[in-house]
Amino acid sequence: KMAGVVVDDDDDQALCGDGCYAIVDSGTSGIAVPDDDYDTLVKLVTKHLPNCRDITCYYAKVGDFPDIVVRLAPDNEFPLRGRDYVSCSRWGECVIKFQKSSGSTYWILGDVFMEAYYTLYDVANLRIGFACDGTCSGGTWHGKGGYVDVDAVSTWAQLLLLFAVLSIAAILAYVASLYVRYLRNGCVGLAHPRSGDKRRQVDHDDLLRLHAHRLAALRRPLLAGAARRDVDDDDDDGHPNDDDDDEAKAASSSSSSLRRPAGDDAGV
């Protein structure tokens, strides 16, 4: 039978002050508290800790938690220090080892209590004994119960996390380099937008010159034949014909116009 539960030596806010019953059970990991007392106990334990949510506290350490005294009839007191009922990681996350005793009015002193005080079941005499070296002053004997502690991250886990972070950073760096290369190539293309147009214009001019030369080569034999006929006509009457003069002038003018595209300023 329990005579009360006192937090931080504050008897005025003792729980189970009128007496209640408890079970010592190795199958319960923490300290199971009846629903009517659970919220009150959590508030008393965490009232000086600002960063707590239910039984989880942040930016805290074991020494920040008060002592809890469990009183068993008739006059036995068993203090639980912060190290007995709280588990903290190196990152400052602490878990209070309380749990609800849902649907029951019994307190259950589970592995947390039994890790603090060596427990002996005397089945023959129907009694339970808790060992203390003289005065009971908190957990001097800490066995290993079933409650999951908040352990620090293992070295292998830290290495794996580091490898994952470095891999992600390498992938992001590679993608960024591809993006910068794409932008750079795009800027080069935009900086010389008319280079292709200029090249096409030069090719077009060369093609026009080539056609002009071919046309001139095709007309050159015709002009030569016309000149020979004019000479023959002059030899027949001894005087050049006015029509022949007109044709010679036209031929000379046509030959000049055909030869002109060979220059840089030619056009068709």
Tab-separated table of C-alpha atoms in Angstrom:
chain	number	residue	atom	x	y	z
A	1	LYS	CA	0.000	0.000	0.000
A	2	MET	CA	1.231	3.480	-0.873
A	3	ALA	CA	1.112	6.339	1.625
A	4	GLY	CA	1.810	9.078	-0.922
A	5	VAL	CA	4.062	10.432	-3.696
A	6	VAL	CA	5.880	13.698	-2.990
A	7	VAL	CA	7.695	15.801	-5.613
A	8	ASP	CA	10.555	18.088	-4.573
A	9	ASP	CA	9.693	17.763	-0.847
A	10	ASP	CA	6.413	19.623	-1.368
A	11	ASP	CA	4.052	17.774	0.969
A	12	ASP	CA	1.252	20.225	0.240
A	13	GLN	CA	0.939	18.825	-3.272
A	14	ALA	CA	1.457	15.192	-2.419
A	15	LEU	CA	-0.332	12.689	-4.589
A	16	CYS	CA	-2.138	9.699	-3.159
A	17	GLY	CA	-2.167	11.467	0.206
A	18	ASP	CA	-5.138	9.479	1.488
A	19	GLY	CA	-3.529	6.211	0.523
A	20	CYS	CA	-3.725	4.063	-2.591
A	21	TYR	CA	-2.447	0.803	-3.914
A	22	ALA	CA	0.535	-0.039	-6.037
A	23	ILE	CA	1.808	-3.024	-7.977
A	24	VAL	CA	5.479	-3.904	-8.350
A	25	ASP	CA	5.681	-5.287	-11.864
A	26	SER	CA	8.755	-6.150	-13.917
A	27	GLY	CA	6.566	-6.244	-17.026
A	28	THR	CA	6.001	-2.473	-16.883
A	29	SER	CA	8.854	-0.385	-18.255
A	30	GLY	CA	8.280	2.907	-16.469
A	31	ILE	CA	6.188	4.129	-13.574
A	32	ALA	CA	2.542	3.790	-14.468
A	33	VAL	CA	0.322	6.511	-13.015
A	34	PRO	CA	-3.496	6.487	-12.827
A	35	ASP	CA	-5.236	8.833	-15.236
A	36	ASP	CA	-6.456	11.119	-12.435
A	37	ASP	CA	-2.906	11.763	-11.177
A	38	TYR	CA	-0.844	11.557	-14.384
A	39	ASP	CA	-1.141	15.168	-15.598
A	40	THR	CA	-0.610	16.546	-12.077
A	41	LEU	CA	2.556	14.505	-11.580
A	42	VAL	CA	3.978	15.583	-14.955
A	43	LYS	CA	3.295	19.249	-14.188
A	44	LEU	CA	4.970	19.015	-10.767
A	45	VAL	CA	8.050	17.384	-12.245
A	46	THR	CA	8.399	19.825	-15.187
A	47	LYS	CA	7.244	23.087	-13.586
A	48	HIS	CA	10.789	24.533	-13.607
A	49	LEU	CA	11.532	23.343	-17.144
A	50	PRO	CA	10.118	25.652	-19.862
A	51	ASN	CA	10.701	23.436	-22.883
A	52	CYS	CA	8.651	20.342	-22.155
A	53	ARG	CA	5.861	18.567	-23.958
A	54	ASP	CA	4.239	15.935	-21.825
A	55	ILE	CA	7.121	13.666	-20.742
A	56	THR	CA	9.659	14.978	-23.287
A	57	CYS	CA	11.840	17.971	-22.394
A	58	TYR	CA	14.366	19.795	-24.544
A	59	TYR	CA	17.553	21.698	-23.663
A	60	ALA	CA	17.675	19.977	-20.294
A	61	LYS	CA	19.869	17.641	-18.287
A	62	VAL	CA	19.281	15.034	-15.614
A	63	GLY	CA	20.178	17.415	-12.792
A	64	ASP	CA	17.309	19.747	-13.744
A	65	PHE	CA	14.654	17.290	-12.552
A	66	PRO	CA	13.446	17.170	-8.912
A	67	ASP	CA	13.489	14.213	-6.543
A	68	ILE	CA	10.387	12.066	-6.211
A	69	VAL	CA	9.750	10.257	-2.920
A	70	VAL	CA	7.572	7.143	-2.995
A	71	ARG	CA	6.132	6.389	0.434
A	72	LEU	CA	5.105	2.827	1.173
A	73	ALA	CA	3.203	1.776	4.289
A	74	PRO	CA	3.806	1.854	7.054
A	75	ASP	CA	6.748	4.298	7.055
A	76	ASN	CA	9.150	3.410	4.231
A	77	GLU	CA	10.403	6.131	1.904
A	78	PHE	CA	12.160	5.458	-1.391
A	79	PRO	CA	13.554	8.558	-3.144
A	80	LEU	CA	13.952	8.567	-6.902
A	81	ARG	CA	16.590	10.958	-8.189
A	82	GLY	CA	16.471	12.506	-11.625
A	83	ARG	CA	18.961	9.914	-12.881
A	84	ASP	CA	16.546	7.175	-11.766
A	85	TYR	CA	13.488	8.191	-13.766
A	86	VAL	CA	14.859	10.430	-16.555
A	87	SER	CA	16.945	9.538	-19.576
A	88	CYS	CA	18.765	12.332	-21.447
A	89	SER	CA	20.774	12.369	-24.637
A	90	ARG	CA	23.869	14.432	-25.256
A	91	TRP	CA	21.743	16.759	-27.386
A	92	GLY	CA	19.674	17.861	-24.387
A	93	GLU	CA	16.551	15.824	-25.122
A	94	CYS	CA	15.190	14.163	-21.997
A	95	VAL	CA	12.394	11.630	-21.550
A	96	ILE	CA	10.630	11.154	-18.224
A	97	LYS	CA	9.877	7.480	-17.685
A	98	PHE	CA	6.225	7.856	-16.798
A	99	GLN	CA	3.301	6.202	-18.483
A	100	LYS	CA	-0.433	6.125	-17.941
A	101	SER	CA	-2.024	3.276	-16.044
A	102	SER	CA	-5.057	3.475	-18.293
A	103	GLY	CA	-8.263	2.060	-16.889
A	104	SER	CA	-6.774	1.363	-13.473
A	105	THR	CA	-6.565	3.174	-10.152
A	106	TYR	CA	-3.352	1.321	-9.221
A	107	TRP	CA	0.099	2.792	-9.440
A	108	ILE	CA	2.602	0.424	-11.021
A	109	LEU	CA	6.210	0.528	-9.902
A	110	GLY	CA	7.851	-0.955	-12.951
A	111	ASP	CA	11.414	-1.357	-14.184
A	112	VAL	CA	12.315	2.238	-13.348
A	113	PHE	CA	11.733	1.635	-9.661
A	114	MET	CA	13.241	-1.845	-9.719
A	115	GLU	CA	16.395	-0.548	-11.429
A	116	ALA	CA	16.839	1.945	-8.599
A	117	TYR	CA	16.206	-0.545	-5.790
A	118	TYR	CA	17.057	-4.195	-5.876
A	119	THR	CA	13.749	-6.044	-5.543
A	120	LEU	CA	13.200	-9.436	-3.930
A	121	TYR	CA	9.951	-11.371	-4.217
A	122	ASP	CA	9.309	-13.515	-1.159
A	123	VAL	CA	6.545	-15.710	-2.515
A	124	ALA	CA	6.508	-18.048	0.483
A	125	ASN	CA	5.706	-15.217	2.868
A	126	LEU	CA	3.724	-13.134	0.355
A	127	ARG	CA	5.922	-10.094	0.653
A	128	ILE	CA	8.288	-7.958	-1.426
A	129	GLY	CA	11.576	-6.510	-0.234
A	130	PHE	CA	13.613	-3.543	-1.521
A	131	ALA	CA	17.279	-3.368	-0.706
A	132	CYS	CA	18.911	-0.213	0.636
A	133	ASP	CA	22.369	0.275	2.031
A	134	GLY	CA	21.314	1.848	5.287
A	135	THR	CA	19.092	4.811	4.482
A	136	CYS	CA	17.419	4.659	1.094
A	137	SER	CA	18.692	7.636	-0.888
A	138	GLY	CA	17.980	6.873	-4.497
A	139	GLY	CA	19.201	4.373	-7.002
A	140	THR	CA	22.495	2.932	-5.850
A	141	TRP	CA	21.811	-0.248	-7.798
A	142	HIS	CA	20.932	0.168	-11.447
A	143	GLY	CA	20.075	-2.971	-13.286
A	144	LYS	CA	18.849	-2.970	-16.837
A	145	GLY	CA	15.102	-2.961	-17.252
A	146	GLY	CA	12.890	-2.788	-20.273
A	147	TYR	CA	12.590	0.971	-20.664
A	148	VAL	CA	14.122	2.302	-23.873
A	149	ASP	CA	16.743	4.895	-22.994
A	150	VAL	CA	17.442	7.987	-25.034
A	151	ASP	CA	20.910	6.963	-26.122
A	152	ALA	CA	23.301	9.094	-28.065
A	153	VAL	CA	23.666	8.439	-31.773
A	154	SER	CA	26.228	5.717	-32.421
A	155	THR	CA	29.459	6.380	-34.300
A	156	TRP	CA	28.328	4.295	-37.262
A	157	ALA	CA	25.083	6.207	-37.449
A	158	GLN	CA	26.973	9.508	-37.378
A	159	LEU	CA	29.297	8.330	-40.175
A	160	LEU	CA	26.328	7.191	-42.230
A	161	LEU	CA	24.622	10.534	-41.733
A	162	LEU	CA	27.814	12.369	-42.721
A	163	PHE	CA	28.150	10.240	-45.859
A	164	ALA	CA	24.542	10.956	-46.815
A	165	VAL	CA	25.006	14.704	-46.324
A	166	LEU	CA	28.218	14.736	-48.395
A	167	SER	CA	26.567	12.711	-51.154
A	168	ILE	CA	23.652	15.120	-51.352
A	169	ALA	CA	26.052	18.086	-51.391
A	170	ALA	CA	28.066	16.515	-54.233
A	171	ILE	CA	24.921	15.890	-56.281
A	172	LEU	CA	23.738	19.462	-55.766
A	173	ALA	CA	27.158	20.824	-56.735
A	174	TYR	CA	27.159	18.743	-59.928
A	175	VAL	CA	23.669	19.901	-60.878
A	176	ALA	CA	24.662	23.517	-60.177
A	177	SER	CA	27.747	23.194	-62.427
A	178	LEU	CA	25.599	21.817	-65.256
A	179	TYR	CA	23.166	24.685	-64.836
A	180	VAL	CA	25.959	27.290	-64.875
A	181	ARG	CA	27.425	25.675	-67.996
A	182	TYR	CA	24.019	25.774	-69.655
A	183	LEU	CA	23.571	29.460	-68.796
A	184	ARG	CA	27.074	30.264	-70.039
A	185	ASN	CA	26.462	28.565	-73.394
A	186	GLY	CA	23.152	30.341	-73.705
A	187	CYS	CA	24.789	33.719	-73.046
A	188	VAL	CA	27.441	33.072	-75.720
A	189	GLY	CA	24.739	32.275	-78.227
A	190	LEU	CA	22.839	35.453	-77.328
A	191	ALA	CA	25.991	37.592	-77.519
A	192	HIS	CA	26.453	36.781	-81.271
A	193	PRO	CA	22.926	36.410	-82.576
A	194	ARG	CA	23.719	37.542	-86.164
A	195	SER	CA	26.898	35.604	-86.793
A	196	GLY	CA	24.918	32.937	-88.645
A	197	ASP	CA	23.046	35.578	-90.645
A	198	LYS	CA	26.334	37.174	-91.694
A	199	ARG	CA	27.750	33.823	-92.777
A	200	ARG	CA	24.618	33.111	-94.800
A	201	GLN	CA	24.875	36.550	-96.454
A	202	VAL	CA	28.500	35.888	-97.452
A	203	ASP	CA	27.575	32.503	-98.942
A	204	HIS	CA	24.753	34.132	-100.917
A	205	ASP	CA	27.098	36.780	-102.365
A	206	ASP	CA	29.595	34.112	-103.415
A	207	LEU	CA	26.818	32.203	-105.146
A	208	LEU	CA	25.742	35.325	-107.063
A	209	ARG	CA	29.317	35.942	-108.209
A	210	LEU	CA	29.609	32.349	-109.400
A	211	HIS	CA	26.412	32.610	-111.436
A	212	ALA	CA	27.587	35.881	-112.944
A	213	HIS	CA	30.904	34.346	-114.016
A	214	ARG	CA	29.149	31.341	-115.551
A	215	LEU	CA	26.725	33.585	-117.422
A	216	ALA	CA	29.585	35.693	-118.735
A	217	ALA	CA	31.444	32.557	-119.854
A	218	LEU	CA	28.370	31.353	-121.744
A	219	ARG	CA	27.861	34.719	-123.525
A	220	ARG	CA	31.507	35.244	-124.395
A	221	PRO	CA	31.462	32.861	-127.441
A	222	LEU	CA	28.302	34.515	-128.700
A	223	LEU	CA	29.912	37.942	-128.526
A	224	ALA	CA	33.022	36.671	-130.287
A	225	GLY	CA	30.886	35.226	-133.120
A	226	ALA	CA	29.023	38.508	-133.493
A	227	ALA	CA	32.323	40.405	-133.728
A	228	ARG	CA	33.559	38.077	-136.506
A	229	ARG	CA	30.361	38.669	-138.517
A	230	ASP	CA	30.883	42.426	-138.235
A	231	VAL	CA	34.388	42.088	-139.581
A	232	ASP	CA	33.150	40.025	-142.508
A	233	ASP	CA	30.529	42.646	-143.338
A	234	ASP	CA	33.153	45.407	-143.314
A	235	ASP	CA	35.348	43.420	-145.659
A	236	ASP	CA	32.512	43.028	-148.144
A	237	ASP	CA	31.788	46.745	-148.800
A	238	GLY	CA	34.852	48.364	-147.268
A	239	HIS	CA	32.806	50.496	-144.888
A	240	PRO	CA	31.297	49.684	-141.582
A	241	ASN	CA	27.522	49.470	-141.531
A	242	ASP	CA	25.570	51.762	-139.226
A	243	ASP	CA	23.558	48.785	-138.048
A	244	ASP	CA	26.766	46.930	-137.436
A	245	ASP	CA	28.073	49.833	-135.389
A	246	ASP	CA	24.919	49.784	-133.305
A	247	GLU	CA	25.232	46.035	-132.758
A	248	ALA	CA	28.926	46.367	-131.815
A	249	LYS	CA	28.107	49.070	-129.318
A	250	ALA	CA	25.334	46.939	-127.822
A	251	ALA	CA	27.650	43.960	-127.626
A	252	SER	CA	30.372	46.057	-125.984
A	253	SER	CA	27.874	47.444	-123.476
A	254	SER	CA	26.555	43.938	-122.714
A	255	SER	CA	30.079	42.615	-122.245
A	256	SER	CA	30.885	45.409	-119.796
A	257	SER	CA	27.734	44.709	-117.809
A	258	LEU	CA	28.574	41.012	-117.674
A	259	ARG	CA	32.089	41.604	-116.474
A	260	ARG	CA	31.049	44.048	-113.750
A	261	PRO	CA	29.692	41.404	-111.241
A	262	ALA	CA	33.210	40.031	-110.818
A	263	GLY	CA	33.971	42.975	-108.529
A	264	ASP	CA	33.080	43.234	-104.832
A	265	ASP	CA	30.050	45.461	-105.533
A	266	ALA	CA	28.447	43.129	-108.099
A	267	GLY	CA	24.772	42.310	-108.009
A	268	VAL	CA	22.227	40.543	-110.101
